[in-house]
Short mmCIF file of C-alpha atoms in Angstrom, two decimals:
data_model
loop_
_atom_site.label_atom_id
_atom_site.label_comp_id
_atom_site.label_asym_id
_atom_site.label_seq_id
_atom_site.Cartn_x
_atom_site.Cartn_y
_atom_site.Cartn_z
CA MET A 1 5.82 7.04 15.96
CA SER A 2 6.42 10.75 16.54
CA ARG A 3 8.39 11.43 19.96
CA ASP A 4 7.92 14.19 22.16
CA SER A 5 10.87 17.11 22.14
CA ASN A 6 12.58 15.24 24.75
CA ALA A 7 13.06 11.88 23.39
CA ALA A 8 13.71 13.51 20.07
CA SER A 9 17.44 13.60 20.51
CA GLU A 10 17.85 10.49 21.38
CA PRO A 11 18.30 7.84 18.69
CA LEU A 12 16.76 4.43 18.19
CA PRO A 13 18.96 1.61 19.68
CA PRO A 14 20.17 0.21 15.95
CA GLY A 15 18.18 -2.91 16.20
CA GLN A 16 14.80 -1.30 16.72
CA LEU A 17 16.02 1.34 14.02
CA VAL A 18 16.55 -1.78 11.86
CA ALA A 19 13.19 -3.24 12.63
CA LEU A 20 11.35 0.03 11.93
CA THR A 21 12.95 0.41 8.51
CA ILE A 22 11.89 -3.26 7.28
CA ALA A 23 8.05 -2.55 8.67
CA LEU A 24 7.95 0.83 7.16
CA SER A 25 9.69 -0.35 3.96
CA LEU A 26 7.08 -3.57 3.57
CA ALA A 27 4.05 -1.06 4.05
CA VAL A 28 5.76 1.17 0.98
CA PHE A 29 6.36 -1.60 -1.01
CA MET A 30 3.22 -3.81 -0.69
CA ASN A 31 1.75 -0.79 -1.55
CA ALA A 32 3.58 -0.16 -4.78
CA LEU A 33 3.41 -3.94 -5.59
CA ASP A 34 -0.20 -3.78 -5.51
CA VAL A 35 -0.82 -0.36 -7.92
CA SER A 36 1.82 -1.85 -10.30
CA ILE A 37 0.13 -5.91 -10.17
CA ALA A 38 -3.47 -4.37 -11.07
CA ASN A 39 -2.51 -2.27 -13.62
CA VAL A 40 -0.72 -4.77 -15.59
CA SER A 41 -3.38 -7.21 -14.95
CA ALA A 42 -6.50 -4.97 -15.16
CA PRO A 43 -7.51 -5.92 -18.96
CA ASN A 44 -7.21 -9.74 -17.61
CA ILE A 45 -9.43 -9.14 -14.79
CA ALA A 46 -12.01 -7.14 -16.60
CA GLY A 47 -12.46 -10.25 -18.95
CA ASP A 48 -13.12 -12.78 -16.18
CA LEU A 49 -15.19 -10.41 -14.20
CA GLY A 50 -17.36 -10.35 -17.76
CA VAL A 51 -16.63 -6.51 -18.60
CA SER A 52 -15.05 -4.45 -21.18
CA SER A 53 -11.71 -3.16 -21.03
CA GLN A 54 -13.01 0.34 -21.03
CA HIS A 55 -14.91 -0.66 -17.83
CA GLY A 56 -11.89 -2.18 -16.56
CA THR A 57 -10.24 0.87 -16.11
CA TRP A 58 -12.62 1.51 -12.88
CA ILE A 59 -10.29 -0.79 -11.06
CA ILE A 60 -7.52 1.43 -11.44
CA THR A 61 -9.06 4.63 -11.49
CA SER A 62 -11.70 4.11 -8.19
CA PHE A 63 -8.15 3.29 -6.30
CA ALA A 64 -6.17 6.38 -7.64
CA ALA A 65 -9.37 8.25 -7.26
CA ALA A 66 -10.03 7.46 -3.45
CA ARG A 67 -6.08 7.53 -2.70
CA ALA A 68 -5.79 11.29 -3.99
CA ILE A 69 -8.83 12.50 -2.13
CA LEU A 70 -6.85 11.18 1.55
CA LEU A 71 -3.49 11.74 0.55
CA PRO A 72 -3.92 15.66 1.06
CA ILE A 73 -5.60 14.90 4.60
CA THR A 74 -3.12 12.70 5.99
CA GLY A 75 -1.34 15.66 8.01
CA TRP A 76 -4.55 16.24 9.91
CA MET A 77 -5.77 13.03 10.52
CA ALA A 78 -2.30 12.24 11.70
CA ARG A 79 -2.58 15.06 14.37
CA ARG A 80 -5.91 13.78 15.18
CA VAL A 81 -4.93 10.32 15.92
CA GLY A 82 -1.52 9.95 16.01
CA GLU A 83 0.94 9.01 13.02
CA LEU A 84 1.69 5.57 14.16
CA ARG A 85 -2.09 4.64 15.05
CA LEU A 86 -2.89 6.02 11.78
CA PHE A 87 -0.18 4.39 9.62
CA VAL A 88 -1.21 0.95 11.49
CA TRP A 89 -4.96 1.20 10.87
CA SER A 90 -4.43 2.40 7.45
CA THR A 91 -1.97 -0.75 6.75
CA LEU A 92 -4.46 -3.09 8.36
CA ALA A 93 -7.44 -1.89 6.40
CA PHE A 94 -5.54 -1.68 3.41
CA THR A 95 -4.53 -5.89 3.86
CA ALA A 96 -8.25 -6.40 4.44
CA PHE A 97 -9.89 -4.47 1.51
CA SER A 98 -6.84 -6.20 -0.45
CA LEU A 99 -8.29 -9.42 0.70
CA LEU A 100 -11.71 -8.36 -0.30
CA CYS A 101 -10.52 -7.31 -3.68
CA GLY A 102 -8.88 -10.74 -4.22
CA LEU A 103 -12.07 -12.24 -3.09
CA ALA A 104 -14.78 -10.20 -5.03
CA TRP A 105 -17.69 -11.92 -7.02
CA SER A 106 -18.48 -9.40 -9.32
CA PHE A 107 -17.03 -6.47 -10.68
CA PRO A 108 -18.82 -3.58 -8.86
CA VAL A 109 -17.90 -5.57 -5.46
CA LEU A 110 -14.29 -5.15 -6.92
CA VAL A 111 -14.37 -1.46 -7.57
CA ALA A 112 -16.01 -0.53 -4.07
CA ALA A 113 -13.42 -2.89 -2.70
CA ARG A 114 -10.49 -0.96 -4.59
CA ALA A 115 -11.71 2.61 -3.60
CA LEU A 116 -11.69 1.37 -0.25
CA GLN A 117 -8.15 0.18 -0.48
CA GLY A 118 -7.23 3.19 -1.78
CA MET A 119 -8.60 5.32 0.70
CA ALA A 120 -6.68 3.16 3.40
CA ALA A 121 -3.48 3.34 0.89
CA GLY A 122 -3.77 7.26 0.85
CA PRO A 123 -1.84 7.75 4.48
CA VAL A 124 0.82 5.13 3.84
CA MET A 125 3.15 6.77 1.78
CA PRO A 126 3.35 9.99 3.17
CA LEU A 127 3.26 8.22 6.95
CA SER A 128 5.65 5.76 5.98
CA GLN A 129 8.35 8.53 5.05
CA SER A 130 7.37 10.71 8.00
CA LEU A 131 7.60 8.06 10.70
CA LEU A 132 11.08 6.94 9.08
CA LEU A 133 12.46 10.50 9.36
CA ALA A 134 11.14 11.48 12.81
CA ASN A 135 13.34 8.44 13.94
CA PHE A 136 16.55 8.18 11.81
CA PRO A 137 19.33 10.57 12.98
CA ARG A 138 19.36 14.07 10.98
CA HIS A 139 22.58 12.90 9.70
CA ARG A 140 21.32 9.28 8.16
CA HIS A 141 18.03 11.01 6.55
CA GLY A 142 19.74 10.64 3.24
CA PHE A 143 20.12 6.81 3.78
CA ALA A 144 16.70 6.50 5.37
CA ASN A 145 15.25 8.23 2.26
CA GLY A 146 17.26 6.12 -0.29
CA ILE A 147 15.64 2.50 1.54
CA TRP A 148 12.23 4.18 1.62
CA ALA A 149 12.48 5.24 -2.16
CA MET A 150 14.08 2.08 -3.16
CA MET A 151 10.73 0.21 -2.08
CA ILE A 152 9.03 2.12 -4.45
CA VAL A 153 11.04 1.13 -7.41
CA VAL A 154 11.36 -2.69 -6.58
CA GLY A 155 7.59 -3.22 -6.10
CA PRO A 156 6.56 -2.25 -9.38
CA VAL A 157 9.93 -4.25 -11.10
CA LEU A 158 9.02 -7.26 -8.91
CA ALA A 159 5.45 -6.70 -10.16
CA GLY A 160 6.35 -6.86 -13.73
CA ARG A 161 8.67 -9.81 -13.28
CA SER A 162 5.91 -11.99 -11.45
CA TRP A 163 3.61 -11.10 -14.11
CA ALA A 164 5.85 -12.06 -16.91
CA ALA A 165 6.75 -15.27 -15.06
CA GLY A 166 2.82 -16.09 -15.29
CA SER A 167 2.23 -15.96 -11.12
CA PRO A 168 0.20 -13.09 -10.89
CA THR A 169 0.17 -12.99 -7.25
CA THR A 170 0.15 -10.16 -5.03
CA THR A 171 0.93 -9.85 -1.07
CA THR A 172 -1.96 -8.98 0.41
CA GLY A 173 0.24 -8.35 3.79
CA LEU A 174 1.01 -10.23 7.13
CA GLY A 175 2.39 -13.23 5.02
CA SER A 176 -0.84 -13.77 3.09
CA SER A 177 -0.89 -14.04 -0.56
CA THR A 178 -4.18 -14.26 -2.68
CA SER A 179 -4.40 -14.09 -6.33
CA THR A 180 -4.48 -10.59 -7.89
CA TYR A 181 -8.20 -10.32 -8.21
CA ARG A 182 -8.95 -13.30 -9.54
CA SER A 183 -7.14 -12.85 -12.63
CA ALA A 184 -5.47 -16.16 -12.39
CA TRP A 185 -8.43 -18.32 -11.86
CA PRO A 186 -9.92 -19.89 -14.91
CA ARG A 187 -12.06 -18.54 -17.11
CA ARG A 188 -15.91 -18.91 -17.14
CA SER A 189 -17.13 -20.57 -20.21
#
């Protein structure tokens, strides 16, 4: 959360700083993991929902386009509603739309859910870094950025390992886990 100028000079107690870092890192990790798993499993998802691989790319495109639209206006939205509030709303919406993606009963529903998920994901990355740096002491910004960047790298690595191990699942937030967009469900005959 952004603090006023008087509080900006007071660092957070170590326990709160660790909790903040973990919470923000998990949101970044969840976002990176979701993007990676969807990219890897798009052909299987397309086959499961009875569409061609070319149509299956809409699973990725709808998310990326929606996220790209929201990314540049994140600062404006954060000034309107507050960084922390927007971050929490975005993370909760991302989680809800992830669940909707996992429960999608048709390809058009999945593409729409992925677009909504992308809109929710747009503010998560920049806000997580902004909130992290706003609360870390200036001399620890390098460390904070390192932790933040590591989560972006770890997500795709774990996504590839879980897919290779035959477990295409993704955490949709708040401890719930769903099949990655039904790709692990039995194929229809």
